Short mmCIF file of C-alpha atoms in Angstrom, two decimals:
data_model
loop_
_atom_site.label_atom_id
_atom_site.label_comp_id
_atom_site.label_asym_id
_atom_site.label_seq_id
_atom_site.Cartn_x
_atom_site.Cartn_y
_atom_site.Cartn_z
CA UNK L 1 21.95 -45.69 -18.12
CA UNK L 2 19.46 -46.10 -20.95
CA UNK L 3 21.25 -47.39 -24.24
CA UNK L 4 21.35 -45.44 -27.70
CA UNK L 5 18.78 -46.41 -29.52
CA UNK L 6 19.81 -47.78 -33.08
CA UNK L 7 18.51 -45.18 -34.38
CA UNK L 8 20.67 -42.27 -33.06
CA UNK L 9 22.96 -43.95 -33.47
CA UNK L 10 22.83 -44.51 -37.37
CA UNK L 11 21.62 -41.00 -37.62
CA UNK L 12 24.79 -38.90 -36.04
CA UNK L 13 26.71 -36.71 -37.95
CA UNK L 14 29.48 -35.37 -36.90
CA UNK L 15 29.80 -31.55 -37.64
CA UNK L 16 32.24 -30.51 -39.64
CA UNK L 17 33.93 -26.82 -40.74
CA UNK L 18 31.06 -24.35 -41.57
CA UNK L 19 28.01 -25.69 -42.98
CA UNK L 20 29.77 -28.52 -43.62
CA UNK L 21 28.75 -32.80 -41.97
CA UNK L 22 29.51 -35.97 -42.23
CA UNK L 23 27.94 -39.90 -41.71
CA UNK L 24 27.63 -43.35 -42.06
CA UNK L 25 25.12 -45.13 -43.85
CA UNK L 26 24.21 -47.91 -41.21
CA UNK L 27 23.98 -51.64 -42.10
CA UNK L 28 20.96 -51.92 -39.61
CA UNK L 29 18.99 -49.54 -41.55
CA UNK L 30 20.27 -51.89 -44.91
CA UNK L 31 17.76 -52.21 -47.55
CA UNK L 32 18.43 -54.67 -50.46
CA UNK L 33 21.43 -52.80 -52.41
CA UNK L 34 22.45 -49.52 -49.31
CA UNK L 35 20.27 -48.11 -47.13
CA UNK L 36 16.76 -47.35 -46.49
CA UNK L 37 15.69 -44.34 -48.38
CA UNK L 38 14.36 -42.96 -44.57
CA UNK L 39 17.13 -43.24 -42.98
CA UNK L 40 18.67 -40.86 -45.91
CA UNK L 41 15.54 -39.05 -45.31
CA UNK L 42 16.34 -38.57 -41.87
CA UNK L 43 20.17 -38.17 -41.82
CA UNK L 44 19.55 -35.62 -44.64
CA UNK L 45 16.79 -33.90 -41.87
CA UNK L 46 19.36 -33.73 -39.33
CA UNK L 47 21.81 -31.58 -40.90
CA UNK L 48 19.24 -29.31 -40.14
CA UNK L 49 17.88 -30.24 -36.74
CA UNK L 50 22.05 -30.24 -35.49
CA UNK L 51 23.21 -26.95 -37.08
CA UNK L 52 23.54 -24.06 -34.83
CA UNK L 53 21.77 -21.88 -37.26
CA UNK L 54 18.29 -23.19 -37.31
CA UNK L 55 14.92 -21.92 -36.50
CA UNK L 56 11.66 -23.02 -35.83
CA UNK L 57 11.54 -26.76 -36.73
CA UNK L 58 10.74 -28.26 -40.00
CA UNK L 59 7.04 -27.73 -41.62
CA UNK L 60 8.43 -29.35 -44.58
CA UNK L 61 11.53 -31.32 -46.95
CA UNK L 62 11.86 -33.10 -50.40
CA UNK L 63 14.50 -34.80 -50.66
CA UNK L 64 16.37 -36.76 -54.10
CA UNK L 65 17.22 -38.96 -54.77
CA UNK L 66 19.40 -38.90 -58.06
CA UNK L 67 22.02 -41.77 -57.21
CA UNK L 68 21.90 -44.85 -55.13
CA UNK L 69 24.17 -44.73 -52.29
CA UNK L 70 27.34 -47.03 -51.67
CA UNK L 71 27.33 -47.76 -48.20
CA UNK L 72 30.00 -45.84 -45.96
CA UNK L 73 30.66 -42.46 -45.39
CA UNK L 74 29.40 -39.68 -46.74
CA UNK L 75 29.69 -35.62 -46.73
CA UNK L 76 26.56 -34.27 -46.17
CA UNK L 77 25.93 -29.97 -46.43
CA UNK L 78 23.05 -28.37 -44.89
CA UNK L 79 22.96 -24.06 -45.46
CA UNK L 80 20.26 -21.61 -44.57
CA UNK L 81 20.28 -19.78 -48.18
CA UNK L 82 17.96 -17.76 -46.60
CA UNK L 83 16.51 -17.08 -43.07
CA UNK L 84 13.21 -14.49 -42.39
CA UNK L 85 12.28 -13.34 -39.54
CA UNK L 86 9.94 -16.89 -37.85
CA UNK L 87 11.12 -19.00 -41.24
CA UNK L 88 14.54 -19.94 -42.63
CA UNK L 89 15.17 -22.19 -46.22
CA UNK L 90 17.39 -25.29 -46.15
CA UNK L 91 20.11 -26.47 -48.98
CA UNK L 92 21.07 -29.93 -48.66
CA UNK L 93 22.74 -31.18 -50.85
CA UNK L 94 25.00 -35.38 -49.86
CA UNK L 95 27.97 -36.82 -51.59
CA UNK L 96 29.99 -39.80 -51.61
CA UNK L 97 33.64 -39.83 -53.62
CA UNK L 98 32.43 -35.30 -54.50
CA UNK L 99 29.49 -37.10 -57.21
CA UNK L 100 25.44 -35.61 -55.84
CA UNK L 101 24.23 -38.62 -54.67
CA UNK L 102 21.18 -36.64 -52.51
CA UNK L 103 19.63 -32.92 -52.95
CA UNK L 104 16.86 -31.78 -50.75
CA UNK L 105 15.46 -28.24 -49.16
CA UNK L 106 13.60 -28.09 -45.74
CA UNK L 107 11.70 -25.08 -44.89
CA UNK L 108 12.04 -24.74 -40.35
CA UNK L 109 9.57 -22.11 -39.25
CA UNK L 110 8.39 -20.39 -35.52
CA UNK L 111 5.14 -21.52 -35.23
CA UNK L 112 2.41 -19.48 -32.94
CA UNK L 113 -0.63 -21.01 -32.23
CA UNK L 114 -3.44 -20.35 -34.75
CA UNK L 115 -6.80 -21.73 -35.29
CA UNK L 116 -6.20 -24.98 -36.31
CA UNK L 117 -8.50 -27.67 -37.26
CA UNK L 118 -7.32 -30.95 -39.42
CA UNK L 119 -10.01 -31.99 -42.77
CA UNK L 120 -8.50 -35.44 -42.68
CA UNK L 121 -10.12 -37.61 -40.05
CA UNK L 122 -8.27 -40.92 -39.86
CA UNK L 123 -10.48 -43.98 -41.41
CA UNK L 124 -11.84 -45.85 -39.84
CA UNK L 125 -9.70 -48.48 -37.25
CA UNK L 126 -10.85 -52.00 -37.28
CA UNK L 127 -8.69 -52.84 -34.89
CA UNK L 128 -6.15 -51.52 -32.14
CA UNK L 129 -2.22 -51.64 -32.28
CA UNK L 130 -1.90 -54.30 -29.74
CA UNK L 131 -4.85 -56.09 -31.04
CA UNK L 132 -3.36 -56.45 -34.91
CA UNK L 133 -1.37 -58.90 -35.43
CA UNK L 134 2.73 -57.89 -36.65
CA UNK L 135 3.62 -58.45 -39.54
CA UNK L 136 6.82 -59.25 -41.81
CA UNK L 137 9.29 -60.04 -38.63
CA UNK L 138 10.73 -62.81 -38.71
CA UNK L 139 9.92 -63.15 -43.22
CA UNK L 140 11.57 -59.48 -43.89
CA UNK L 141 13.89 -60.23 -46.21
CA UNK L 142 16.01 -56.41 -45.79
CA UNK L 143 17.72 -55.56 -42.47
CA UNK L 144 15.70 -52.31 -42.52
CA UNK L 145 11.97 -53.83 -42.26
CA UNK L 146 13.33 -55.10 -38.44
CA UNK L 147 13.95 -51.90 -37.48
CA UNK L 148 9.71 -51.57 -37.59
CA UNK L 149 6.90 -52.43 -35.73
CA UNK L 150 4.39 -53.12 -38.60
CA UNK L 151 0.58 -53.98 -37.95
CA UNK L 152 -1.04 -54.14 -40.35
CA UNK L 153 -5.28 -53.21 -40.64
CA UNK L 154 -5.76 -52.37 -44.53
CA UNK L 155 -4.21 -54.03 -48.29
CA UNK L 156 -0.94 -56.52 -46.62
CA UNK L 157 1.61 -57.79 -48.75
CA UNK L 158 0.17 -59.30 -51.18
CA UNK L 159 -0.77 -63.07 -49.81
CA UNK L 160 0.58 -64.95 -53.27
CA UNK L 161 2.37 -63.10 -56.25
CA UNK L 162 -0.21 -63.82 -59.00
CA UNK L 163 -0.72 -60.56 -61.03
CA UNK L 164 -3.96 -60.19 -59.68
CA UNK L 165 -5.14 -57.02 -59.27
CA UNK L 166 -6.37 -54.93 -56.34
CA UNK L 167 -6.11 -51.02 -55.18
CA UNK L 168 -3.21 -50.21 -53.85
CA UNK L 169 -3.71 -48.63 -50.14
CA UNK L 170 -2.54 -49.82 -46.85
CA UNK L 171 -3.59 -49.16 -43.39
CA UNK L 172 -1.44 -50.12 -40.46
CA UNK L 173 -0.34 -48.91 -36.83
CA UNK L 174 3.98 -47.94 -37.45
CA UNK L 175 6.76 -47.21 -34.53
CA UNK L 176 10.17 -48.16 -34.06
CA UNK L 177 11.46 -51.28 -33.17
CA UNK L 178 12.85 -51.46 -30.16
CA UNK L 179 10.01 -48.34 -29.68
CA UNK L 180 11.62 -44.60 -29.18
CA UNK L 181 9.36 -41.43 -28.25
CA UNK L 182 8.53 -39.35 -31.38
CA UNK L 183 10.90 -36.92 -33.37
CA UNK L 184 11.30 -34.97 -37.01
CA UNK L 185 13.91 -37.33 -37.97
CA UNK L 186 12.60 -40.39 -36.79
CA UNK L 187 8.59 -38.98 -38.08
CA UNK L 188 10.78 -38.38 -42.40
CA UNK L 189 11.76 -42.19 -41.95
CA UNK L 190 8.72 -43.22 -41.26
CA UNK L 191 6.70 -41.79 -43.37
CA UNK L 192 8.70 -43.88 -45.70
CA UNK L 193 8.34 -47.26 -44.54
CA UNK L 194 5.23 -47.98 -46.63
CA UNK L 195 6.32 -50.56 -48.97
CA UNK L 196 6.22 -50.20 -52.17
CA UNK L 197 2.71 -49.65 -53.74
CA UNK L 198 2.64 -51.49 -57.17
CA UNK L 199 3.55 -54.30 -55.08
CA UNK L 200 0.05 -53.90 -53.76
CA UNK L 201 -1.47 -53.09 -56.42
CA UNK L 202 -0.17 -55.83 -58.93
CA UNK L 203 1.07 -58.41 -56.53
CA UNK L 204 4.62 -57.54 -58.90
CA UNK L 205 7.62 -58.01 -57.39
CA UNK L 206 8.80 -55.18 -60.46
CA UNK L 207 12.31 -53.40 -59.11
CA UNK L 208 11.03 -49.48 -58.14
CA UNK L 209 12.86 -46.52 -56.35
CA UNK L 210 12.41 -43.59 -54.86
CA UNK L 211 13.01 -40.54 -57.09
CA UNK L 212 11.79 -37.83 -55.41
CA UNK L 213 10.39 -37.55 -51.76
CA UNK L 214 7.78 -34.78 -49.64
CA UNK L 215 6.78 -34.27 -46.33
CA UNK L 216 4.94 -31.38 -44.64
CA UNK L 217 4.73 -31.83 -41.15
CA UNK L 218 1.57 -30.70 -39.21
CA UNK L 219 2.69 -31.46 -35.68
CA UNK L 220 5.36 -29.62 -33.22
CA UNK L 221 8.15 -30.93 -30.92
CA UNK L 222 6.93 -30.80 -28.32
CA UNK L 223 3.41 -32.54 -29.19
CA UNK L 224 4.85 -35.43 -31.68
CA UNK L 225 7.27 -36.02 -27.62
CA UNK L 226 4.18 -36.68 -26.26
CA UNK L 227 3.43 -39.31 -28.68
CA UNK L 228 5.75 -40.96 -27.36
CA UNK L 229 6.82 -44.57 -28.61
CA UNK L 230 2.97 -44.95 -28.65
CA UNK L 231 2.04 -46.77 -32.44
CA UNK L 232 0.90 -44.37 -35.00
CA UNK L 233 -1.59 -44.47 -37.14
CA UNK L 234 -0.25 -44.45 -40.94
CA UNK L 235 -1.97 -44.85 -44.21
CA UNK L 236 -0.59 -45.37 -47.77
CA UNK L 237 -2.10 -45.34 -51.40
CA UNK L 238 -0.49 -43.96 -55.20
CA UNK L 239 -2.72 -41.85 -57.41
CA UNK L 240 -0.81 -43.00 -60.86
CA UNK L 241 1.11 -45.50 -62.56
CA UNK L 242 2.46 -44.43 -65.77
CA UNK L 243 5.29 -45.57 -67.85
CA UNK L 244 8.01 -45.87 -65.52
CA UNK L 245 6.30 -44.00 -62.04
CA UNK L 246 4.20 -43.64 -60.33
CA UNK L 247 3.39 -41.52 -56.62
CA UNK L 248 2.15 -42.27 -53.62
CA UNK L 249 0.76 -40.26 -50.42
CA UNK L 250 0.43 -41.26 -46.83
CA UNK L 251 -0.81 -39.62 -44.18
CA UNK L 252 0.75 -40.72 -40.03
CA UNK L 253 -1.78 -39.28 -37.02
CA UNK L 254 -1.11 -40.01 -33.96
CA UNK L 255 -3.18 -42.75 -31.92
CA UNK L 256 -5.32 -40.19 -31.02
CA UNK L 257 -6.23 -39.24 -34.23
CA UNK L 258 -3.88 -35.56 -34.46
CA UNK L 259 -2.49 -35.06 -38.89
CA UNK L 260 1.23 -35.43 -38.10
CA UNK L 261 2.69 -35.59 -40.85
CA UNK L 262 1.84 -35.48 -45.11
CA UNK L 263 4.30 -37.08 -47.09
CA UNK L 264 4.07 -37.71 -51.30
CA UNK L 265 6.48 -39.46 -53.44
CA UNK L 266 7.36 -40.58 -56.52
CA UNK L 267 8.62 -43.74 -57.12
CA UNK L 268 10.76 -45.24 -60.29
CA UNK L 269 9.36 -48.32 -60.39
CA UNK L 270 10.58 -51.26 -64.21
CA UNK L 271 7.78 -52.98 -66.44
CA UNK C 1 2.22 -15.68 -87.41
CA UNK C 2 0.22 -16.42 -84.77
CA UNK C 3 0.48 -13.66 -81.47
CA UNK C 4 2.47 -14.73 -78.77
CA UNK C 5 0.74 -15.84 -76.13
CA UNK C 6 0.82 -13.70 -72.27
CA UNK C 7 1.87 -16.78 -71.03
CA UNK C 8 5.06 -17.37 -73.60
CA UNK C 9 6.02 -13.73 -72.72
CA UNK C 10 5.81 -14.10 -68.86
CA UNK C 11 7.92 -16.91 -68.69
CA UNK C 12 11.16 -16.53 -71.21
CA UNK C 13 14.19 -16.61 -70.34
CA UNK C 14 17.70 -14.44 -71.31
CA UNK C 15 20.53 -17.34 -71.39
CA UNK C 16 23.89 -16.07 -70.13
CA UNK C 17 26.32 -17.95 -69.57
CA UNK C 18 26.85 -21.76 -68.41
CA UNK C 19 24.03 -22.67 -66.57
CA UNK C 20 22.37 -18.98 -65.86
CA UNK C 21 19.26 -17.63 -67.01
CA UNK C 22 17.44 -13.09 -66.57
CA UNK C 23 14.04 -13.39 -67.07
CA UNK C 24 11.57 -10.83 -65.45
CA UNK C 25 7.63 -10.89 -63.50
CA UNK C 26 5.11 -10.05 -65.45
CA UNK C 27 2.51 -7.71 -64.46
CA UNK C 28 -0.34 -9.70 -67.14
CA UNK C 29 0.66 -12.60 -63.70
CA UNK C 30 1.04 -10.19 -60.94
CA UNK C 31 -0.95 -10.98 -57.63
CA UNK C 32 -1.87 -8.50 -55.08
CA UNK C 33 2.02 -8.27 -53.96
CA UNK C 34 4.44 -9.13 -56.12
CA UNK C 35 4.46 -11.84 -58.90
CA UNK C 36 1.27 -15.02 -59.12
CA UNK C 37 3.81 -18.40 -56.89
CA UNK C 38 2.25 -20.76 -59.89
CA UNK C 39 4.10 -18.17 -63.06
CA UNK C 40 6.61 -17.49 -60.45
CA UNK C 41 7.46 -21.73 -60.58
CA UNK C 42 6.58 -22.28 -63.81
CA UNK C 43 10.05 -19.58 -64.38
CA UNK C 44 11.79 -21.77 -62.40
CA UNK C 45 11.05 -25.26 -64.78
CA UNK C 46 11.54 -22.79 -67.58
CA UNK C 47 15.33 -22.78 -66.27
CA UNK C 48 15.21 -26.67 -67.18
CA UNK C 49 13.51 -26.64 -70.08
CA UNK C 50 14.92 -24.92 -71.78
CA UNK C 51 18.20 -26.27 -70.97
CA UNK C 52 20.93 -27.47 -73.37
CA UNK C 53 21.86 -30.22 -71.79
CA UNK C 54 18.08 -31.45 -70.82
CA UNK C 55 17.42 -35.22 -70.91
CA UNK C 56 13.89 -36.32 -70.51
CA UNK C 57 11.21 -34.24 -69.43
CA UNK C 58 9.76 -33.20 -65.96
CA UNK C 59 8.52 -36.13 -63.53
CA UNK C 60 9.16 -34.20 -60.13
CA UNK C 61 8.73 -30.44 -59.63
CA UNK C 62 9.44 -28.80 -56.06
CA UNK C 63 9.48 -25.12 -55.87
CA UNK C 64 10.49 -23.40 -52.40
CA UNK C 65 9.06 -19.12 -52.20
CA UNK C 66 11.92 -18.20 -49.87
CA UNK C 67 11.00 -14.99 -49.92
CA UNK C 68 8.71 -12.60 -51.50
CA UNK C 69 9.32 -12.20 -54.97
CA UNK C 70 10.42 -7.50 -55.87
CA UNK C 71 8.77 -6.84 -59.19
CA UNK C 72 11.27 -6.87 -62.00
CA UNK C 73 14.00 -8.26 -63.20
CA UNK C 74 15.65 -12.24 -61.10
CA UNK C 75 18.82 -14.00 -61.77
CA UNK C 76 18.06 -17.73 -62.29
CA UNK C 77 20.42 -21.03 -61.76
CA UNK C 78 18.67 -23.65 -63.48
CA UNK C 79 21.97 -26.76 -62.54
CA UNK C 80 21.66 -30.59 -63.93
CA UNK C 81 23.33 -31.85 -60.84
CA UNK C 82 23.69 -35.23 -61.37
CA UNK C 83 23.56 -37.70 -64.81
CA UNK C 84 22.45 -40.73 -65.15
CA UNK C 85 21.15 -42.93 -67.97
CA UNK C 86 17.72 -42.28 -67.92
CA UNK C 87 17.73 -39.48 -65.18
CA UNK C 88 19.17 -35.95 -64.41
CA UNK C 89 18.03 -34.60 -61.45
CA UNK C 90 17.97 -30.79 -60.88
CA UNK C 91 18.26 -27.48 -58.28
CA UNK C 92 17.26 -24.55 -59.01
CA UNK C 93 17.83 -21.40 -56.99
CA UNK C 94 16.61 -17.67 -58.43
CA UNK C 95 17.99 -14.58 -56.28
CA UNK C 96 17.09 -11.19 -57.25
CA UNK C 97 19.96 -8.57 -56.11
CA UNK C 98 22.73 -11.17 -55.03
CA UNK C 99 19.51 -12.59 -52.58
CA UNK C 100 17.93 -16.45 -52.34
CA UNK C 101 13.91 -15.51 -53.04
CA UNK C 102 13.45 -19.23 -54.52
CA UNK C 103 15.35 -22.49 -54.91
CA UNK C 104 13.88 -25.87 -56.40
CA UNK C 105 14.94 -29.03 -57.09
CA UNK C 106 12.68 -30.89 -60.62
CA UNK C 107 13.80 -34.60 -61.84
CA UNK C 108 13.67 -34.82 -65.76
CA UNK C 109 12.72 -38.67 -67.39
CA UNK C 110 13.65 -40.65 -70.45
CA UNK C 111 10.35 -42.46 -70.05
CA UNK C 112 9.57 -45.46 -70.96
CA UNK C 113 6.11 -47.27 -72.19
CA UNK C 114 5.22 -49.48 -69.18
CA UNK C 115 2.50 -51.16 -67.76
CA UNK C 116 0.17 -48.51 -66.26
CA UNK C 117 -2.97 -47.93 -64.28
CA UNK C 118 -4.70 -44.41 -63.10
CA UNK C 119 -6.15 -45.33 -59.16
CA UNK C 120 -7.73 -42.48 -58.45
CA UNK C 121 -10.93 -41.23 -61.27
CA UNK C 122 -12.32 -38.06 -61.85
CA UNK C 123 -15.40 -37.77 -59.39
CA UNK C 124 -18.85 -37.29 -60.89
CA UNK C 125 -18.88 -33.99 -62.62
CA UNK C 126 -22.25 -32.16 -63.04
CA UNK C 127 -21.76 -29.88 -66.14
CA UNK C 128 -19.26 -29.91 -68.92
CA UNK C 129 -17.20 -26.56 -69.38
CA UNK C 130 -19.34 -25.30 -71.40
CA UNK C 131 -22.54 -25.82 -69.84
CA UNK C 132 -20.36 -24.18 -66.55
CA UNK C 133 -20.42 -20.78 -65.34
CA UNK C 134 -17.30 -19.04 -65.83
CA UNK C 135 -16.46 -17.50 -62.12
CA UNK C 136 -14.19 -14.44 -61.13
CA UNK C 137 -13.64 -12.69 -64.01
CA UNK C 138 -14.39 -9.15 -64.03
CA UNK C 139 -15.10 -9.60 -60.37
CA UNK C 140 -11.18 -10.26 -59.92
CA UNK C 141 -9.15 -8.10 -57.51
CA UNK C 142 -4.98 -9.66 -58.22
CA UNK C 143 -4.20 -9.43 -63.01
CA UNK C 144 -3.40 -13.38 -62.63
CA UNK C 145 -6.92 -14.14 -62.39
CA UNK C 146 -8.18 -12.71 -65.73
CA UNK C 147 -5.69 -14.84 -67.57
CA UNK C 148 -7.25 -18.22 -66.06
CA UNK C 149 -10.99 -20.00 -67.48
CA UNK C 150 -12.14 -21.21 -64.07
CA UNK C 151 -15.60 -23.09 -64.13
CA UNK C 152 -16.23 -23.47 -60.44
CA UNK C 153 -18.44 -26.89 -60.26
CA UNK C 154 -18.24 -27.51 -57.00
CA UNK C 155 -16.97 -25.69 -53.29
CA UNK C 156 -17.07 -22.32 -54.65
CA UNK C 157 -15.40 -18.73 -53.73
CA UNK C 158 -17.53 -18.26 -50.04
CA UNK C 159 -20.28 -16.23 -50.93
CA UNK C 160 -20.64 -14.52 -47.71
CA UNK C 161 -17.41 -13.87 -45.80
CA UNK C 162 -19.47 -14.76 -42.83
CA UNK C 163 -16.89 -17.50 -40.93
CA UNK C 164 -19.19 -20.10 -41.06
CA UNK C 165 -16.96 -23.32 -41.74
CA UNK C 166 -17.27 -25.70 -44.81
CA UNK C 167 -14.99 -28.47 -46.09
CA UNK C 168 -11.76 -26.76 -48.13
CA UNK C 169 -12.91 -28.78 -51.28
CA UNK C 170 -12.42 -27.04 -54.92
CA UNK C 171 -13.36 -28.81 -58.67
CA UNK C 172 -13.77 -26.68 -61.28
CA UNK C 173 -12.59 -26.55 -64.54
CA UNK C 174 -9.67 -25.11 -65.47
CA UNK C 175 -7.68 -23.51 -68.95
CA UNK C 176 -5.54 -20.58 -69.98
CA UNK C 177 -6.96 -17.63 -70.92
CA UNK C 178 -6.29 -17.07 -73.86
CA UNK C 179 -6.63 -21.13 -74.33
CA UNK C 180 -3.26 -22.57 -74.90
CA UNK C 181 -1.83 -25.56 -76.05
CA UNK C 182 -1.22 -27.65 -72.18
CA UNK C 183 2.99 -28.06 -71.86
CA UNK C 184 4.83 -29.39 -69.12
CA UNK C 185 5.38 -24.75 -68.31
CA UNK C 186 1.94 -23.91 -68.06
CA UNK C 187 0.51 -27.55 -65.76
CA UNK C 188 3.35 -26.63 -63.54
CA UNK C 189 1.38 -22.78 -63.66
CA UNK C 190 -1.55 -24.45 -63.35
CA UNK C 191 -1.25 -26.67 -60.39
CA UNK C 192 -1.04 -23.45 -58.03
CA UNK C 193 -3.73 -21.66 -59.49
CA UNK C 194 -6.30 -22.62 -56.21
CA UNK C 195 -7.80 -20.52 -54.83
CA UNK C 196 -6.41 -20.90 -50.77
CA UNK C 197 -8.10 -23.94 -48.77
CA UNK C 198 -7.94 -21.65 -45.69
CA UNK C 199 -10.59 -19.16 -46.71
CA UNK C 200 -13.07 -21.69 -48.89
CA UNK C 201 -12.68 -23.84 -44.93
CA UNK C 202 -13.15 -20.70 -43.74
CA UNK C 203 -14.75 -17.96 -45.20
CA UNK C 204 -12.52 -15.70 -43.52
CA UNK C 205 -10.12 -14.17 -45.87
CA UNK C 206 -6.78 -14.28 -43.38
CA UNK C 207 -3.77 -13.67 -45.27
CA UNK C 208 -1.41 -16.33 -46.97
CA UNK C 209 1.37 -17.72 -48.82
CA UNK C 210 3.24 -20.76 -49.80
CA UNK C 211 6.20 -22.03 -48.39
CA UNK C 212 6.76 -24.93 -50.79
CA UNK C 213 4.69 -26.51 -53.41
CA UNK C 214 5.60 -29.60 -54.96
CA UNK C 215 4.16 -31.31 -58.33
CA UNK C 216 4.10 -34.98 -59.74
CA UNK C 217 4.24 -34.87 -63.96
CA UNK C 218 1.88 -38.61 -65.08
CA UNK C 219 2.04 -37.51 -69.17
CA UNK C 220 4.68 -37.14 -71.35
CA UNK C 221 4.45 -33.49 -73.57
CA UNK C 222 2.72 -35.55 -76.05
CA UNK C 223 0.14 -35.96 -74.15
CA UNK C 224 0.04 -33.06 -73.07
CA UNK C 225 0.56 -31.78 -76.69
CA UNK C 226 -2.31 -34.42 -77.22
CA UNK C 227 -5.03 -31.59 -75.18
CA UNK C 228 -5.20 -29.24 -76.07
CA UNK C 229 -6.16 -25.62 -75.54
CA UNK C 230 -9.51 -28.16 -73.30
CA UNK C 231 -10.47 -27.51 -70.14
CA UNK C 232 -9.02 -29.41 -67.13
CA UNK C 233 -10.68 -31.12 -64.26
CA UNK C 234 -8.75 -30.23 -61.33
CA UNK C 235 -9.31 -30.55 -57.59
CA UNK C 236 -8.07 -29.30 -54.39
CA UNK C 237 -8.17 -30.34 -51.12
CA UNK C 238 -6.37 -29.61 -47.40
CA UNK C 239 -5.54 -32.41 -44.48
CA UNK C 240 -4.35 -30.43 -42.11
CA UNK C 241 -4.58 -26.75 -40.88
CA UNK C 242 -1.85 -25.95 -37.49
CA UNK C 243 -0.57 -23.44 -36.24
CA UNK C 244 0.04 -21.19 -39.28
CA UNK C 245 0.58 -23.19 -42.17
CA UNK C 246 -2.13 -25.71 -44.01
CA UNK C 247 -1.47 -28.31 -46.60
CA UNK C 248 -3.05 -28.50 -49.73
CA UNK C 249 -2.82 -31.52 -51.78
CA UNK C 250 -4.43 -30.99 -55.61
CA UNK C 251 -5.25 -33.67 -58.88
CA UNK C 252 -5.23 -32.22 -62.80
CA UNK C 253 -6.89 -33.63 -65.38
CA UNK C 254 -7.35 -33.89 -68.78
CA UNK C 255 -10.94 -34.02 -70.35
CA UNK C 256 -11.16 -37.12 -70.71
CA UNK C 257 -10.56 -38.15 -66.83
CA UNK C 258 -6.24 -39.35 -66.90
CA UNK C 259 -4.62 -37.88 -64.23
CA UNK C 260 -1.87 -35.65 -65.67
CA UNK C 261 -0.62 -34.03 -62.51
CA UNK C 262 -0.52 -34.08 -58.97
CA UNK C 263 0.47 -31.18 -56.53
CA UNK C 264 0.72 -30.69 -53.25
CA UNK C 265 1.92 -27.59 -51.21
CA UNK C 266 2.34 -25.79 -47.99
CA UNK C 267 1.06 -23.24 -46.99
CA UNK C 268 1.45 -19.97 -44.48
CA UNK C 269 -1.44 -17.84 -42.72
CA UNK C 270 -1.55 -15.50 -40.61
CA UNK C 271 -3.95 -16.39 -36.99
#
């Protein structure tokens, strides 16, 4: 029997009455303080994924990080507020000690085959995943980074923190560690694995925290399953850093070049 | 005495008990069926803007269009679910006949002056607003389009609907008509004024509808006020069209080249 993947352990929810679930933060996905936000986003989405009334598959997910989570148990409500013929709208709230720590919304939909086209091709890739050195494996200062295989192609972590400015773009090969077949929950987490764009831009390690994160899913569950545990090509950059907040836009492609998700967030920074 | 701008009439809300408001769709911002989604987004944000407990100014807004609005009255709840030292998280719901037609979330924040930088410069502009012909004024088939001055620079409405494919990008000068000093509510609406990217991409007029819209505000209220009623430079493009849904990413710059907002949406399309 195959052992359960650490990611599946971490997103697991215990159904309660109605639209209610309980879960726990995972030490395996621990951040500097509290859990990795991508894991929290995956847990919130999982309330929709395991809900018995779910219609279709995720199209959009927005997660608002209202307060720092404490390590330990949380309560989750995932409620289908409107069910149409082919779409369903969800509101999600995570609480700890009866205080809101996260609000979220999701849209699920039954998709039909239509004319389709990718307009944003993957950028040229200098080396395949197998030929790209792995970054930050042993040097990781936070636990969650060890749960991901990151092979940086361009825009690496600044080699020295000397305040020298560059652009904020990063391109890398990315997957779970140990490898795990892709699905909506893991893709939601992968979309939040980029190190803060302001660190790249400024080579200065200022405190940051994601405030709101939106991910659009372009592929079906079957298409994600077909990617299996192969690496994704992932890119992120910022558009504007302004008075305490910067945005980030990210794209995640399959190794075959299909855009699987586009993701956007706004992030608090100090100084 | 100056007459009230049609936009201010349209977003007006009547405070009710607690976090509750009532409002009405506006014929001046009517779409093919029901109201222009950007107006609905502005009305939802206005529940936050006029709320007596608001802390700071909008940073992020996500609006989920759960069902087609009917012309007429609506109920709006804008609730501050978590207030921190410098940020506040809001959940918003719009109902008609006790049915959810829209869910939304917003983050407001007290911003402090920090190191700042714009990374995405405005694209090169061939002509200034005054020298750019106005599009779609008299030919507009829906009412709300007449409330905006659109001067298209690149990626115009397809001149013929012949199914010939192009990229989906559009660049234009944009402002309210009649001109109105910029603020958060009008910027939230302006971010949704782009004609559907799939029409541009395919030169085929398929039915569409925005499902979820997220806007990040990079500027303060004072900075928006300083823009006044001058044109914004606005750009939108899609990344992927896939099985019934495409995304759109948009940027809105001041005429001085400052990025005021970045906005993303996912849109349903038929066929």
